[in-house]
Structures are given as C-alpha cells and as structure tokens.
Amino acid sequence: MPSEILSFESLKLTRQFLNAIDDLGYSEPTLIQQKAIPLALSGHDVLGIAQTGTGKTAAFMLPILMKLKFPQGDSPRALVLAPTRELVMQIEENAKSLAKYTDLRVVSLYGGLGPKQQIELIEAGVDVIISTPRRFLDIYKKQAFRTKEIKTMVLDEADKMMDMGFMPQIKSILEVIPVKRQNFLFSATMPTKVIRLTEDFLEYPEKVEVTPQKVTVDAIEQQLFEVPNFRTKLNLLEHLLDDDELNRVIIFVKTKSNADNIGKYLDRKELGPVRIIHANKGQNSRINAVSDFKEGEVRVLVSTDITARGMDISMVSHVVNFDLPLIYEDYVHRIGRTGRAKNTGVAITFANEVEMMHIPKIEALIRQPIPRLSIPSEVSIEETPFEEKQLMAREIDLIKRKENPDFKGAFHEKKRKFDNQKKKSSKNRRRKGRGR
Ligand code: AMP
C-alpha cells in the first residue's frame, strides 16, 4: 500500500473529472485507482488483478476519458470489452457519470435486443465503445463503424471471458484493430488461459494488484440495526454499552462534531473511560488516547475515519459504526480492527433510512449480507426532529437523482406541499383575523 493516501487532485486529473468524482461522492481514490491511474496516464499497458468492488472501472475509465479529452471524428477511439450485458451496462453507467462534464460520446453494445438502435447511436458519432465481444463483431460486420482510430483497448474480467469461451471472438477483434495501441487487462484471478492471453495482448505491462477484501471480514460477527435517527442511535449505543462484554470499543462517526458530542454524552453517562480522536485534536493527544486505549485504561474511543486510518489500533472487542462510512471500503478497514489474531470480534452498524440505501453496495463489496437485528424493546425510539427529517429527505433525493436523472424529487414535492400548506394556513389566519 502506498505510504501516503493520494488524493484525486494529486493524480493530475482535470477539473471536469474532479467535479464528476465529487458528484459521485468519491472522496479518495481506491487502492487500484491510486496504483493504476498514474501508470495508465503515462502510457503503460496495465495488467490489473482486481475484482469488482475495488473501483477498477474508474481505474481504467478515468485515464481513457482524460486522454480522449473531447469528441473527435465519428469513429471510436477506445474499446472496452466485457463478458456480460450486465457488466457492459454497469461500465457504461460509470463511464457516463465520469464523463458528464465532457462532451465525450460513450455507446454500449450488447445482445438481447435488436442491433438497430445501437447502430443508430454509433452512426451519430462515438468516442468510446463498451461491448460484449460477440455484439461488437456483429455490428462491425454490418460496417456501422471503422476501427482504425481505436488506440486504447480494455479487456475487463478477462478470466470470465475465457470461461465463457470468448477467445475466438477476441482473436478476431484483435485482427481488425490497429496493432499500435495502449492496452489494459483486468482479471480477478490469473489462470493459465489468462496468463497466455496477457502475453499476446499486453506489451511490457505494469502489474497492479489488490488483494480481495473479503478475507479480512470473514472472522467477524457483523450486525446491522436500522435506527431512525441520531437520538435513537444514542439510546441504542447507551443500551449496548451497558453490557460489560464490550470492553474495548471503537465508535466510528462521520464528523468531528459528532465525535465530540457522542464522546461527551458517553462520559456524562459514565460509560467510559472515553477518549475522542479527530483531526482537530493535537497529535500528542491522539497518540496518548490510542496508547491508553491499548493498555486497557480507556474503554471507548470515538473516532472519525481520517484519524483512525493512520493509527495502529487493533484487538478491539467491538466496532460500532455509529454513522456509515462515506467510502464503502472504509467499512472493511473499520471492522478489520476487530477479530484479529483469533480474537473474534463484533462489528455493529447503525443505519438510518438514508444510510440503509448504501448497505447493498457495502454488501456487494464484502460479498456477503450483513445480518439485520431488531432494536431491543428496552431502547426507546425517538421521533425524528423536523430538521433531521428534511436533511434525510434531501439526501434521499440526491441518491435517487444520481440513479435516475429524470427523478423529480419527493423532497421538492413535499416542500411544495408544505409551502402551500403554510400559505393556506396564513390565509386562513388572515381571514379569521378580519372576521374578528
Ligand atoms: P467497481 O469495482 O469499478 O465495480 O466499483 C465498485 C463501486 O465502487 C462502484 O459503485 C463505484 O461507483 C464505487 N467507487 C469507485 N471508485 C470509488 C472511490 N474512489 N470512492 C468511493 N467509491 C468508489
């Protein structure tokens, strides 16, 4: 792992991509992105050993889009081949989100429906084609596009392509596209067939590898509580900390102020000793907090992700995700602090309605479901305050709009209704006032 976490800015991406990355909510590049993007931008062929969930799509798509810059001519200049229709559609969605502030034209081709519409799209001009191998050849044979401008090519999930018997199609495609080009090959595993393919396909490749994250979460008991609001999360936390079995606990929160508030609350309730670590606490205070925690003098550490990342805190009995991490991979980093060296650990996650919408993505990353538990009956469930409700409604709208740009937004709907109601009641008040 690079000793320092690189930012997207330091990867030399231009503003239009940094803005798109911002909109997608990615705050830092994933490991495969940190490793592959600089190599790809400097022109190397890249062999990436990584599975879905590591951010591999953006790892090859960002350099491709960066290099293409703007639309040019009508013929495709980059080709991404993937084994299945679902994967092609996923890559297309990611590519279009990353290219949203450019005019680059991305078209995807896959079977299961007639080629007419796909041909029309291509004929209108295209910069990047994302396709299954068979459909690419079908449409090429109909002379819908020329291949001589293709200067970058990606084989994604190469192991799956070999398993599905796509080698003959890939060979035919390599015969019709220019020999001088930059190549990327991504594969989760490296069986002999894929090694042979890399020898034919890649030229002096740089190899980048990320180990699957699943290994680290296997030994850990995971629990998920759907909790409606902040106040109820506090009640549940208090209830859980009444159990002495939670003897060395890290509570992860998303903001510094949440860390302060929760830490102080637990201190008042005498559920500590508690220490708080976040970026505004001096280096010494953070180091002391961690060493006291390690020595068993501190029962509870409340921390944000940024501070916890660089610190060696393990052998924790329980991790509590009071807030869900913004970067899904951080879920794995967080809970990996428990369950080490034969100590079985427990990772407990609280998620409100908005956070629950992110849970399937985390489950896809760790490739297992997180068991749901009901809030114990002793815990009192609080009403969600108006402001918190509004904030959540706004976030839900944002997520839905990201998934479907045509989505108009329930929040605005509700707000309009609310405004209308306000207008009506003030009219009534005025009317009543006049009547008096
Ligand atoms: P992939 O491995 O490319 O299928 O990506 C898995 C998921 O991670 C997708 O939902 C991506 O949108 C998301 N993702 C990719 N890069 C990042 C990042 N730097 N930070 C947070 N999420 C990311």
Short mmCIF file of C-alpha atoms and ligand atoms in Angstrom, two decimals:
data_model
loop_
_atom_site.label_atom_id
_atom_site.label_comp_id
_atom_site.label_asym_id
_atom_site.label_seq_id
_atom_site.Cartn_x
_atom_site.Cartn_y
_atom_site.Cartn_z
CA MET A 1 0.00 0.00 0.00
CA PRO A 2 1.38 3.45 -0.78
CA SER A 3 2.56 5.00 2.49
CA GLU A 4 0.50 8.09 1.88
CA ILE A 5 -3.03 8.16 0.56
CA LEU A 6 -3.09 10.04 -2.71
CA SER A 7 -5.90 12.42 -3.46
CA PHE A 8 -7.68 12.57 -6.80
CA GLU A 9 -6.11 16.03 -7.29
CA SER A 10 -2.62 14.56 -6.98
CA LEU A 11 -3.46 12.06 -9.73
CA LYS A 12 -3.40 15.02 -12.12
CA LEU A 13 -7.00 14.69 -13.22
CA THR A 14 -8.53 17.74 -14.82
CA ARG A 15 -11.25 19.82 -13.18
CA GLN A 16 -14.12 18.35 -15.19
CA PHE A 17 -13.27 14.87 -13.90
CA LEU A 18 -12.64 16.08 -10.34
CA ASN A 19 -16.12 17.64 -10.38
CA ALA A 20 -17.69 14.42 -11.69
CA ILE A 21 -15.85 12.44 -8.99
CA ASP A 22 -17.21 14.88 -6.42
CA ASP A 23 -20.75 14.37 -7.67
CA LEU A 24 -20.28 10.61 -7.41
CA GLY A 25 -19.30 11.11 -3.76
CA TYR A 26 -15.83 9.53 -4.07
CA SER A 27 -13.58 11.34 -1.61
CA GLU A 28 -10.36 9.41 -2.18
CA PRO A 29 -9.08 7.09 -4.90
CA THR A 30 -9.27 3.40 -4.04
CA LEU A 31 -6.05 1.39 -3.94
CA ILE A 32 -6.33 0.12 -7.50
CA GLN A 33 -7.04 3.68 -8.69
CA GLN A 34 -4.01 5.04 -6.83
CA LYS A 35 -1.81 2.43 -8.44
CA ALA A 36 -3.24 2.15 -11.96
CA ILE A 37 -4.17 5.73 -12.90
CA PRO A 38 -0.62 7.20 -12.91
CA LEU A 39 0.68 4.21 -14.94
CA ALA A 40 -2.16 4.42 -17.42
CA LEU A 41 -1.78 8.18 -17.83
CA SER A 42 1.91 7.81 -18.57
CA GLY A 43 1.10 5.42 -21.42
CA HIS A 44 1.91 1.99 -19.97
CA ASP A 45 -0.02 -1.17 -20.67
CA VAL A 46 -1.57 -2.23 -17.37
CA LEU A 47 -2.33 -5.67 -16.02
CA GLY A 48 -4.77 -5.20 -13.14
CA ILE A 49 -5.56 -8.03 -10.78
CA ALA A 50 -8.64 -6.87 -9.00
CA GLN A 51 -12.24 -7.87 -8.62
CA THR A 52 -15.48 -5.92 -8.83
CA GLY A 53 -15.96 -3.68 -5.82
CA THR A 54 -12.40 -2.35 -5.81
CA GLY A 55 -13.14 0.65 -8.05
CA LYS A 56 -11.41 -0.96 -11.05
CA THR A 57 -13.81 0.55 -13.59
CA ALA A 58 -12.83 4.12 -12.77
CA ALA A 59 -9.19 2.95 -12.59
CA PHE A 60 -9.17 2.36 -16.35
CA MET A 61 -12.02 4.67 -17.39
CA LEU A 62 -10.62 7.89 -15.92
CA PRO A 63 -7.28 7.70 -17.80
CA ILE A 64 -9.10 6.77 -21.02
CA LEU A 65 -11.51 9.70 -20.78
CA MET A 66 -8.72 12.06 -19.71
CA LYS A 67 -6.69 11.17 -22.78
CA LEU A 68 -9.61 11.41 -25.20
CA LYS A 69 -10.47 14.85 -23.76
CA PHE A 70 -13.14 15.90 -26.27
CA PRO A 71 -15.15 14.40 -29.15
CA GLN A 72 -13.24 13.92 -32.34
CA GLY A 73 -14.43 12.50 -35.69
CA ASP A 74 -17.09 9.80 -35.81
CA SER A 75 -15.08 6.64 -35.22
CA PRO A 76 -14.42 5.03 -31.84
CA ARG A 77 -11.02 5.72 -30.29
CA ALA A 78 -11.32 3.44 -27.26
CA LEU A 79 -12.85 0.00 -26.90
CA VAL A 80 -13.79 -1.76 -23.67
CA LEU A 81 -14.74 -5.41 -23.89
CA ALA A 82 -16.59 -7.10 -21.04
CA PRO A 83 -18.13 -10.58 -20.80
CA THR A 84 -21.77 -9.87 -19.96
CA ARG A 85 -24.54 -7.45 -20.81
CA GLU A 86 -24.90 -6.53 -17.11
CA LEU A 87 -21.24 -5.66 -16.81
CA VAL A 88 -21.31 -3.65 -20.05
CA MET A 89 -24.26 -1.65 -18.70
CA GLN A 90 -22.52 -1.07 -15.36
CA ILE A 91 -19.34 0.15 -17.05
CA GLU A 92 -21.40 2.39 -19.32
CA GLU A 93 -23.16 3.96 -16.36
CA ASN A 94 -19.88 4.59 -14.55
CA ALA A 95 -18.23 5.96 -17.72
CA LYS A 96 -21.11 8.33 -18.41
CA SER A 97 -21.08 9.65 -14.84
CA LEU A 98 -17.34 10.24 -15.04
CA ALA A 99 -17.67 11.91 -18.46
CA LYS A 100 -20.67 14.06 -17.53
CA TYR A 101 -18.76 17.37 -17.72
CA THR A 102 -17.22 16.48 -21.09
CA ASP A 103 -18.91 16.05 -24.46
CA LEU A 104 -17.37 12.61 -24.96
CA ARG A 105 -19.73 10.10 -26.52
CA VAL A 106 -20.00 6.69 -24.86
CA VAL A 107 -22.03 3.93 -26.52
CA SER A 108 -22.63 0.42 -25.24
CA LEU A 109 -23.36 -2.63 -27.36
CA TYR A 110 -24.79 -5.89 -26.09
CA GLY A 111 -27.06 -8.71 -27.18
CA GLY A 112 -30.60 -9.44 -26.07
CA LEU A 113 -32.20 -6.79 -28.25
CA GLY A 114 -32.05 -5.90 -31.94
CA PRO A 115 -28.97 -4.00 -33.15
CA LYS A 116 -30.88 -1.21 -34.94
CA GLN A 117 -30.88 1.33 -32.13
CA GLN A 118 -27.25 0.62 -31.19
CA ILE A 119 -26.20 1.09 -34.83
CA GLU A 120 -28.02 4.43 -34.98
CA LEU A 121 -26.23 5.60 -31.85
CA ILE A 122 -22.84 4.61 -33.25
CA GLU A 123 -23.51 6.23 -36.59
CA ALA A 124 -24.21 9.51 -34.84
CA GLY A 125 -20.54 9.51 -33.74
CA VAL A 126 -18.80 7.80 -30.86
CA ASP A 127 -15.58 8.11 -28.84
CA VAL A 128 -15.78 5.07 -26.53
CA ILE A 129 -17.46 1.74 -27.24
CA ILE A 130 -18.22 -0.63 -24.39
CA SER A 131 -19.30 -4.02 -25.67
CA THR A 132 -19.54 -7.75 -25.30
CA PRO A 133 -17.17 -9.43 -27.80
CA ARG A 134 -19.88 -11.08 -29.89
CA ARG A 135 -22.05 -7.99 -30.32
CA PHE A 136 -19.01 -5.88 -31.22
CA LEU A 137 -18.17 -8.25 -34.09
CA ASP A 138 -21.82 -8.45 -35.25
CA ILE A 139 -22.11 -4.70 -35.55
CA TYR A 140 -18.60 -4.32 -37.02
CA LYS A 141 -19.61 -6.78 -39.76
CA LYS A 142 -22.57 -4.55 -40.59
CA GLN A 143 -19.99 -1.81 -41.26
CA ALA A 144 -21.53 0.53 -38.72
CA PHE A 145 -18.11 1.93 -37.73
CA ARG A 146 -14.44 1.86 -38.64
CA THR A 147 -11.81 0.54 -36.25
CA LYS A 148 -8.69 2.31 -37.41
CA GLU A 149 -8.90 5.04 -34.77
CA ILE A 150 -9.01 2.61 -31.82
CA LYS A 151 -5.87 3.43 -29.86
CA THR A 152 -6.87 2.09 -26.43
CA MET A 153 -8.36 -1.25 -25.58
CA VAL A 154 -9.55 -2.83 -22.32
CA LEU A 155 -10.35 -6.45 -21.59
CA ASP A 156 -12.37 -6.42 -18.39
CA GLU A 157 -12.98 -9.57 -16.32
CA ALA A 158 -10.67 -11.48 -18.64
CA ASP A 159 -10.98 -14.67 -16.58
CA LYS A 160 -14.74 -14.68 -17.05
CA MET A 161 -14.32 -14.01 -20.76
CA MET A 162 -12.07 -17.07 -21.05
CA ASP A 163 -14.54 -19.20 -19.03
CA MET A 164 -17.34 -18.13 -21.35
CA GLY A 165 -15.33 -19.19 -24.40
CA PHE A 166 -14.78 -15.73 -25.92
CA MET A 167 -11.19 -16.39 -27.04
CA PRO A 168 -12.08 -16.85 -30.76
CA GLN A 169 -14.04 -13.55 -30.81
CA ILE A 170 -11.24 -11.69 -29.02
CA LYS A 171 -8.74 -13.04 -31.55
CA SER A 172 -10.94 -11.86 -34.45
CA ILE A 173 -11.28 -8.42 -32.86
CA LEU A 174 -7.51 -8.10 -32.40
CA GLU A 175 -7.13 -8.81 -36.12
CA VAL A 176 -9.27 -5.83 -37.10
CA ILE A 177 -8.00 -3.13 -34.75
CA PRO A 178 -4.68 -1.26 -35.01
CA VAL A 179 -1.65 -3.03 -33.54
CA LYS A 180 -0.22 0.16 -32.07
CA ARG A 181 -2.37 0.90 -29.08
CA GLN A 182 -2.43 1.05 -25.28
CA ASN A 183 -3.94 -1.96 -23.52
CA PHE A 184 -5.46 -2.72 -20.16
CA LEU A 185 -6.38 -6.17 -18.91
CA PHE A 186 -8.31 -6.66 -15.71
CA SER A 187 -8.95 -10.02 -14.12
CA ALA A 188 -9.90 -11.20 -10.62
CA THR A 189 -7.87 -14.42 -11.00
CA MET A 190 -4.93 -15.45 -13.18
CA PRO A 191 -5.49 -18.98 -14.52
CA THR A 192 -3.13 -20.23 -17.26
CA LYS A 193 -5.54 -19.19 -20.03
CA VAL A 194 -5.46 -15.59 -18.83
CA ILE A 195 -1.67 -15.59 -18.44
CA ARG A 196 -1.41 -16.75 -22.06
CA LEU A 197 -3.82 -14.03 -23.14
CA THR A 198 -1.81 -11.34 -21.32
CA GLU A 199 1.29 -12.46 -23.21
CA ASP A 200 -0.47 -11.97 -26.55
CA PHE A 201 -2.38 -8.87 -25.64
CA LEU A 202 -0.14 -6.72 -23.44
CA GLU A 203 3.23 -5.17 -24.20
CA TYR A 204 5.64 -4.77 -21.28
CA PRO A 205 2.75 -4.34 -18.89
CA GLU A 206 2.97 -2.85 -15.42
CA LYS A 207 1.21 -5.14 -12.98
CA VAL A 208 -1.04 -3.73 -10.27
CA GLU A 209 -2.77 -5.94 -7.78
CA VAL A 210 -5.19 -5.52 -4.94
CA THR A 211 -5.99 -8.40 -2.69
CA PRO A 212 -9.66 -9.11 -2.16
CA GLN A 213 -11.03 -7.51 0.98
CA LYS A 214 -13.38 -10.34 1.89
CA VAL A 215 -10.68 -12.31 3.71
CA THR A 216 -10.46 -9.71 6.43
CA VAL A 217 -14.16 -9.68 7.25
CA ASP A 218 -14.72 -13.44 7.44
CA ALA A 219 -13.83 -13.86 11.12
CA ILE A 220 -16.01 -11.00 12.25
CA GLU A 221 -19.56 -11.20 13.52
CA GLN A 222 -21.48 -8.41 11.82
CA GLN A 223 -24.75 -6.89 12.95
CA LEU A 224 -26.91 -4.22 11.40
CA PHE A 225 -29.58 -2.18 13.14
CA GLU A 226 -31.89 0.12 11.19
CA VAL A 227 -32.24 3.10 13.52
CA PRO A 228 -34.49 6.03 12.56
CA ASN A 229 -32.48 9.00 13.88
CA PHE A 230 -29.49 10.36 15.78
CA ARG A 231 -31.24 10.42 19.14
CA THR A 232 -32.35 6.79 18.87
CA LYS A 233 -28.82 5.84 17.80
CA LEU A 234 -27.59 7.37 21.08
CA ASN A 235 -30.18 5.39 23.08
CA LEU A 236 -29.16 2.16 21.37
CA LEU A 237 -25.47 2.88 21.92
CA GLU A 238 -26.09 3.52 25.59
CA HIS A 239 -28.01 0.28 25.87
CA LEU A 240 -25.25 -1.73 24.17
CA LEU A 241 -22.54 -0.17 26.35
CA ASP A 242 -24.42 -1.32 29.47
CA ASP A 243 -23.04 -4.75 28.63
CA ASP A 244 -19.56 -5.30 30.12
CA GLU A 245 -18.65 -7.63 27.30
CA LEU A 246 -17.99 -4.50 25.24
CA ASN A 247 -14.67 -3.84 26.94
CA ARG A 248 -12.61 -2.25 24.18
CA VAL A 249 -14.82 -0.41 21.75
CA ILE A 250 -14.19 1.94 18.84
CA ILE A 251 -17.12 4.05 17.74
CA PHE A 252 -16.78 5.43 14.22
CA VAL A 253 -18.59 8.61 13.33
CA LYS A 254 -18.60 10.76 10.20
CA THR A 255 -17.88 14.24 11.57
CA LYS A 256 -15.69 15.85 14.20
CA SER A 257 -18.70 17.40 15.89
CA ASN A 258 -20.47 14.04 16.10
CA ALA A 259 -17.31 12.63 17.69
CA ASP A 260 -17.28 15.42 20.30
CA ASN A 261 -20.99 15.20 21.06
CA ILE A 262 -21.12 11.44 21.37
CA GLY A 263 -17.90 11.31 23.40
CA LYS A 264 -19.20 13.89 25.87
CA TYR A 265 -22.56 12.16 26.14
CA LEU A 266 -20.97 8.80 26.97
CA ASP A 267 -18.72 10.48 29.51
CA ARG A 268 -21.72 12.10 31.23
CA LYS A 269 -23.46 8.73 31.35
CA GLU A 270 -20.27 7.23 32.89
CA LEU A 271 -19.95 4.61 30.18
CA GLY A 272 -16.25 5.29 29.67
CA PRO A 273 -13.47 6.00 30.24
CA VAL A 274 -13.88 7.67 26.85
CA ARG A 275 -11.39 9.40 24.54
CA ILE A 276 -12.16 11.29 21.36
CA ILE A 277 -9.80 11.38 18.38
CA HIS A 278 -10.22 13.53 15.30
CA ALA A 279 -8.16 15.87 13.17
CA ASN A 280 -8.62 18.89 15.48
CA LYS A 281 -7.11 17.04 18.44
CA GLY A 282 -3.35 17.56 18.58
CA GLN A 283 -1.04 14.76 17.51
CA ASN A 284 0.04 14.13 21.13
CA SER A 285 -3.46 13.89 22.46
CA ARG A 286 -4.30 11.39 19.71
CA ILE A 287 -1.24 9.26 20.40
CA ASN A 288 -1.93 9.27 24.16
CA ALA A 289 -5.55 8.33 23.62
CA VAL A 290 -4.54 5.37 21.48
CA SER A 291 -1.86 4.14 23.88
CA ASP A 292 -4.25 4.43 26.87
CA PHE A 293 -6.78 2.51 24.86
CA LYS A 294 -4.26 -0.21 24.01
CA GLU A 295 -3.24 -0.53 27.64
CA GLY A 296 -6.83 -1.05 28.65
CA GLU A 297 -7.18 2.23 30.56
CA VAL A 298 -9.73 3.51 28.13
CA ARG A 299 -12.86 1.56 27.31
CA VAL A 300 -14.27 3.62 24.44
CA LEU A 301 -12.57 5.51 21.58
CA VAL A 302 -14.77 7.74 19.46
CA SER A 303 -13.11 8.45 16.12
CA THR A 304 -13.53 9.73 12.58
CA ASP A 305 -12.16 7.70 9.66
CA ILE A 306 -9.38 10.07 8.71
CA THR A 307 -7.67 9.93 12.12
CA ALA A 308 -8.18 6.23 12.57
CA ARG A 309 -6.64 5.34 9.23
CA GLY A 310 -3.04 6.05 10.13
CA MET A 311 -3.22 4.56 13.62
CA ASP A 312 -2.40 1.10 14.71
CA ILE A 313 -5.48 0.21 16.65
CA SER A 314 -6.43 -3.43 16.61
CA MET A 315 -7.54 -6.14 19.02
CA VAL A 316 -10.75 -4.29 19.59
CA SER A 317 -13.66 -6.23 21.10
CA HIS A 318 -16.36 -4.25 19.32
CA VAL A 319 -16.51 -1.77 16.48
CA VAL A 320 -19.62 0.38 16.34
CA ASN A 321 -20.37 2.21 13.11
CA PHE A 322 -22.49 4.97 14.60
CA ASP A 323 -22.55 6.54 11.12
CA LEU A 324 -21.98 4.66 7.89
CA PRO A 325 -18.63 5.42 6.21
CA LEU A 326 -18.79 7.56 3.08
CA ILE A 327 -16.24 5.38 1.32
CA TYR A 328 -17.53 1.85 1.22
CA GLU A 329 -14.05 0.38 1.54
CA ASP A 330 -13.72 2.10 4.90
CA TYR A 331 -16.35 -0.31 6.20
CA VAL A 332 -13.79 -3.05 5.70
CA HIS A 333 -10.96 -1.00 7.25
CA ARG A 334 -13.12 -0.16 10.24
CA ILE A 335 -14.38 -3.60 11.06
CA GLY A 336 -10.99 -5.16 10.31
CA ARG A 337 -9.80 -3.68 13.59
CA THR A 338 -11.71 -6.31 15.44
CA GLY A 339 -11.44 -10.08 15.13
CA ARG A 340 -7.69 -10.14 14.69
CA ALA A 341 -5.36 -12.87 15.92
CA LYS A 342 -8.07 -15.35 16.87
CA ASN A 343 -9.96 -12.77 18.92
CA THR A 344 -13.40 -12.97 17.43
CA GLY A 345 -14.79 -9.51 17.20
CA VAL A 346 -18.17 -7.96 16.67
CA ALA A 347 -18.94 -5.12 14.28
CA ILE A 348 -22.21 -3.34 14.89
CA THR A 349 -23.60 -0.90 12.34
CA PHE A 350 -26.35 1.66 12.87
CA ALA A 351 -28.04 2.92 9.72
CA ASN A 352 -30.86 5.39 9.26
CA GLU A 353 -33.17 5.41 6.24
CA VAL A 354 -30.61 7.16 4.01
CA GLU A 355 -27.70 5.02 5.15
CA MET A 356 -29.75 1.86 4.51
CA MET A 357 -29.72 2.82 0.81
CA HIS A 358 -25.93 2.36 0.81
CA ILE A 359 -25.95 -1.00 2.58
CA PRO A 360 -26.45 -3.12 -0.60
CA LYS A 361 -23.30 -1.51 -2.06
CA ILE A 362 -21.29 -2.45 1.03
CA GLU A 363 -22.73 -5.95 0.93
CA ALA A 364 -21.68 -6.23 -2.72
CA LEU A 365 -18.16 -5.11 -1.79
CA ILE A 366 -17.76 -7.66 1.01
CA ARG A 367 -19.75 -10.20 -0.98
CA GLN A 368 -21.94 -11.21 1.91
CA PRO A 369 -25.12 -9.97 3.53
CA ILE A 370 -24.89 -8.17 6.88
CA PRO A 371 -27.32 -9.82 9.32
CA ARG A 372 -30.13 -7.47 10.45
CA LEU A 373 -31.13 -7.27 14.13
CA SER A 374 -34.17 -5.56 15.65
CA ILE A 375 -33.72 -2.74 18.12
CA PRO A 376 -34.18 -4.27 21.62
CA SER A 377 -37.53 -3.36 23.21
CA GLU A 378 -35.80 -1.61 26.14
CA VAL A 379 -34.43 1.05 23.79
CA SER A 380 -36.75 4.00 23.41
CA ILE A 381 -37.40 5.07 19.82
CA GLU A 382 -37.46 8.84 19.47
CA GLU A 383 -39.41 10.95 16.97
CA THR A 384 -37.20 12.29 14.17
CA PRO A 385 -36.89 16.08 14.54
CA PHE A 386 -38.14 18.15 11.58
CA GLU A 387 -34.66 19.34 10.55
CA GLU A 388 -33.17 15.86 10.57
CA LYS A 389 -36.16 14.64 8.54
CA GLN A 390 -35.61 17.41 5.97
CA LEU A 391 -31.90 16.62 5.70
CA MET A 392 -32.61 12.94 5.13
CA ALA A 393 -35.29 13.69 2.52
CA ARG A 394 -32.82 15.88 0.66
CA GLU A 395 -30.14 13.16 0.71
CA ILE A 396 -32.60 10.52 -0.48
CA ASP A 397 -33.50 12.80 -3.39
CA LEU A 398 -29.84 13.19 -4.29
CA ILE A 399 -29.26 9.45 -4.30
CA LYS A 400 -32.38 8.81 -6.38
CA ARG A 401 -31.45 11.54 -8.84
CA LYS A 402 -28.00 10.01 -9.24
CA GLU A 403 -29.63 6.68 -10.06
CA ASN A 404 -32.19 8.23 -12.36
CA PRO A 405 -31.58 11.74 -13.73
CA ASP A 406 -35.30 12.03 -14.65
CA PHE A 407 -36.30 11.67 -11.00
CA LYS A 408 -38.10 14.84 -9.98
CA GLY A 409 -37.63 14.51 -6.25
CA ALA A 410 -40.02 13.74 -3.45
CA PHE A 411 -38.31 16.32 -1.26
CA HIS A 412 -39.31 19.16 -3.56
CA GLU A 413 -42.75 17.65 -3.82
CA LYS A 414 -43.07 17.58 -0.03
CA LYS A 415 -41.56 21.02 0.33
CA ARG A 416 -44.01 22.45 -2.19
CA LYS A 417 -46.90 20.81 -0.31
CA PHE A 418 -45.52 22.17 2.94
CA ASP A 419 -45.16 25.68 1.47
CA ASN A 420 -48.70 25.50 0.08
CA GLN A 421 -49.98 24.39 3.47
CA LYS A 422 -48.18 27.28 5.10
CA LYS A 423 -49.69 29.72 2.59
CA LYS A 424 -53.17 28.26 3.16
CA SER A 425 -52.96 28.44 6.93
CA SER A 426 -51.65 32.01 6.90
CA LYS A 427 -54.51 32.92 4.51
CA ASN A 428 -56.95 31.29 6.96
CA ARG A 429 -55.36 33.19 9.82
CA ARG A 430 -55.72 36.44 7.91
CA ARG A 431 -59.32 35.62 7.08
CA LYS A 432 -60.05 34.79 10.73
CA GLY A 433 -58.28 37.97 11.78
CA ARG A 434 -60.53 40.00 9.50
CA GLY A 435 -63.60 38.25 10.89
CA ARG A 436 -62.81 39.27 14.43
P1 AMP B 1 -16.11 -1.29 -9.45
O1 AMP B 1 -15.11 -2.16 -8.73
O2 AMP B 1 -15.50 -0.48 -10.51
O3 AMP B 1 -17.28 -2.11 -9.91
O4 AMP B 1 -16.69 -0.23 -8.38
C1 AMP B 1 -17.43 -0.62 -7.25
C2 AMP B 1 -18.21 0.54 -6.63
O5 AMP B 1 -17.31 1.45 -6.01
C3 AMP B 1 -19.00 1.33 -7.65
O6 AMP B 1 -20.28 1.57 -7.10
C4 AMP B 1 -18.24 2.62 -7.81
O7 AMP B 1 -19.10 3.69 -8.10
C5 AMP B 1 -17.62 2.79 -6.41
N1 AMP B 1 -16.33 3.54 -6.41
C6 AMP B 1 -15.39 3.54 -7.37
N2 AMP B 1 -14.36 4.34 -7.00
C7 AMP B 1 -14.65 4.85 -5.79
C8 AMP B 1 -13.98 5.74 -4.88
N3 AMP B 1 -12.79 6.26 -5.16
N4 AMP B 1 -14.59 6.04 -3.73
C9 AMP B 1 -15.81 5.51 -3.42
N5 AMP B 1 -16.50 4.66 -4.22
C10 AMP B 1 -15.92 4.33 -5.40
#
